[in-house]
Short mmCIF file of C-alpha atoms in Angstrom, two decimals:
data_model
loop_
_atom_site.label_atom_id
_atom_site.label_comp_id
_atom_site.label_asym_id
_atom_site.label_seq_id
_atom_site.Cartn_x
_atom_site.Cartn_y
_atom_site.Cartn_z
CA UNK A 1 42.64 75.59 158.27
CA UNK A 2 44.25 72.43 156.28
CA UNK A 3 44.45 68.86 158.62
CA UNK A 4 47.46 68.36 160.38
CA UNK A 5 46.92 64.48 159.54
CA UNK A 6 44.65 62.35 157.63
CA UNK A 7 44.82 58.37 158.29
CA UNK A 8 42.32 55.97 156.39
CA UNK A 9 41.73 53.32 158.54
CA UNK A 10 40.25 50.41 156.11
CA UNK A 11 39.60 47.63 158.99
CA UNK A 12 37.30 50.12 161.19
CA UNK A 13 36.22 51.83 157.59
CA UNK A 14 37.14 55.56 159.68
CA UNK A 15 38.95 58.19 158.29
CA UNK A 16 40.67 59.93 161.22
CA UNK A 17 41.33 63.87 160.94
CA UNK A 18 43.45 66.39 163.14
CA UNK A 19 43.57 69.71 163.15
CA UNK A 20 46.17 70.50 165.72
CA UNK A 21 45.24 68.60 169.06
CA UNK A 22 41.73 68.34 167.74
CA UNK A 23 41.20 64.36 166.68
CA UNK A 24 37.91 63.26 164.76
CA UNK A 25 37.05 59.25 163.67
CA UNK A 26 34.37 59.79 160.98
CA UNK A 27 33.16 56.76 159.96
CA UNK A 28 32.65 55.87 155.96
CA UNK A 29 28.90 56.04 156.20
CA UNK A 30 28.78 59.02 158.15
CA UNK A 31 31.06 60.89 155.07
CA UNK A 32 28.69 59.20 152.62
CA UNK A 33 25.43 60.38 153.43
CA UNK A 34 27.03 63.69 153.95
CA UNK A 35 28.87 64.25 150.90
CA UNK A 36 28.95 67.32 149.32
CA UNK A 37 28.23 66.11 145.87
CA UNK A 38 25.05 67.41 143.79
CA UNK A 39 24.08 63.40 143.75
CA UNK A 40 23.33 64.25 147.50
CA UNK A 41 23.02 67.78 148.11
CA UNK A 42 21.08 68.33 144.89
CA UNK A 43 21.46 71.50 142.85
CA UNK A 44 19.43 73.97 145.32
CA UNK A 45 17.60 73.74 149.22
CA UNK A 46 15.12 71.40 149.29
CA UNK A 47 16.85 68.99 146.63
CA UNK A 48 18.84 66.92 149.18
CA UNK A 49 18.60 62.99 148.48
CA UNK A 50 18.37 60.75 151.88
CA UNK A 51 21.16 58.33 151.60
CA UNK A 52 20.05 55.11 152.63
CA UNK A 53 21.50 51.93 153.32
CA UNK A 54 25.03 52.93 153.27
CA UNK A 55 26.45 51.21 156.69
CA UNK A 56 28.13 48.80 154.66
CA UNK A 57 30.24 51.61 152.65
CA UNK A 58 33.53 52.03 152.83
CA UNK A 59 36.32 54.43 151.45
CA UNK A 60 38.56 52.37 149.07
CA UNK A 61 40.64 55.62 148.59
CA UNK A 62 41.83 59.15 149.27
CA UNK A 63 42.67 61.98 146.30
CA UNK A 64 43.86 65.35 147.15
CA UNK A 65 42.18 68.46 145.33
CA UNK A 66 44.87 70.83 145.02
CA UNK A 67 45.66 72.57 148.78
CA UNK A 68 42.19 73.02 149.70
CA UNK A 69 40.41 69.62 149.45
CA UNK A 70 40.03 65.36 149.51
CA UNK A 71 38.09 63.20 147.20
CA UNK A 72 36.97 59.97 149.09
CA UNK A 73 36.58 57.08 146.60
CA UNK A 74 33.58 54.80 148.27
CA UNK A 75 33.18 51.37 147.36
CA UNK A 76 29.69 51.76 146.45
CA UNK A 77 31.09 53.52 143.33
CA UNK A 78 30.33 57.25 144.71
CA UNK A 79 33.13 59.50 144.08
CA UNK A 80 32.25 63.03 143.18
CA UNK A 81 32.16 64.73 146.52
CA UNK A 82 35.14 67.10 147.08
CA UNK A 83 35.62 67.36 150.59
CA UNK A 84 36.79 71.08 151.40
CA UNK A 85 39.24 71.25 154.60
CA UNK A 86 36.32 73.63 156.00
CA UNK A 87 33.37 71.17 155.03
CA UNK A 88 35.32 68.12 156.77
CA UNK A 89 36.00 70.61 160.07
CA UNK A 90 32.29 71.06 159.80
CA UNK A 91 31.30 67.88 159.49
CA UNK A 92 33.52 66.65 162.08
CA UNK A 93 32.70 69.22 165.00
CA UNK A 94 29.06 68.56 164.23
CA UNK A 95 29.14 64.97 164.27
CA UNK A 96 26.52 64.37 167.07
CA UNK A 97 24.08 66.83 165.52
CA UNK A 98 24.41 65.75 162.32
CA UNK A 99 24.24 62.06 163.05
CA UNK A 100 21.03 62.76 165.02
CA UNK A 101 19.45 64.85 162.46
CA UNK A 102 20.38 61.99 159.79
CA UNK A 103 18.60 59.37 161.87
CA UNK A 104 15.91 61.30 162.83
CA UNK A 105 15.21 61.73 158.39
CA UNK A 106 15.86 57.86 157.79
CA UNK A 107 13.27 56.95 160.54
CA UNK A 108 10.55 59.40 159.56
CA UNK A 109 11.38 58.06 155.55
CA UNK A 110 10.51 54.53 156.99
CA UNK A 111 7.61 56.03 159.11
CA UNK A 112 6.43 57.07 155.47
CA UNK A 113 7.06 54.03 153.82
CA UNK A 114 5.19 52.13 156.28
CA UNK A 115 1.72 54.56 156.52
CA UNK A 116 2.00 54.25 152.52
CA UNK A 117 1.52 50.35 152.99
CA UNK A 118 -1.84 50.15 155.18
CA UNK A 119 -4.67 52.63 154.39
CA UNK A 120 -8.06 52.06 156.57
CA UNK A 121 -10.31 50.35 155.36
CA UNK A 122 -14.24 51.17 155.01
CA UNK A 123 -16.84 48.25 155.64
CA UNK A 124 -19.56 48.66 153.25
CA UNK A 125 -22.94 46.29 154.28
CA UNK A 126 -23.88 44.75 151.13
#
């Protein structure tokens, strides 16, 4: 299931990956927020860490990891995720679904922060 091509487009901050006739363009932001590293996924279910403010991140390099994966080197210093061919294909095929779920999590997080900044006031007559 190894990709037939992998191209890093620095200007558009995308990684182009092909498996046969299927061609995908994955943004650096998308790849960064879905990094398979423990920093992002945690060490078990429910321990995921929401990645915020990654819209300006770029992929500075791609390193092969044997014949099964690549390691992406991001401009924010993150470099601990190993992207297996299987995981990359899953990210590519489920891009829209994953991205919508991520955006919903970011919105919920922002709403939670907004709620923490406001609280009801109870007036007490002197």
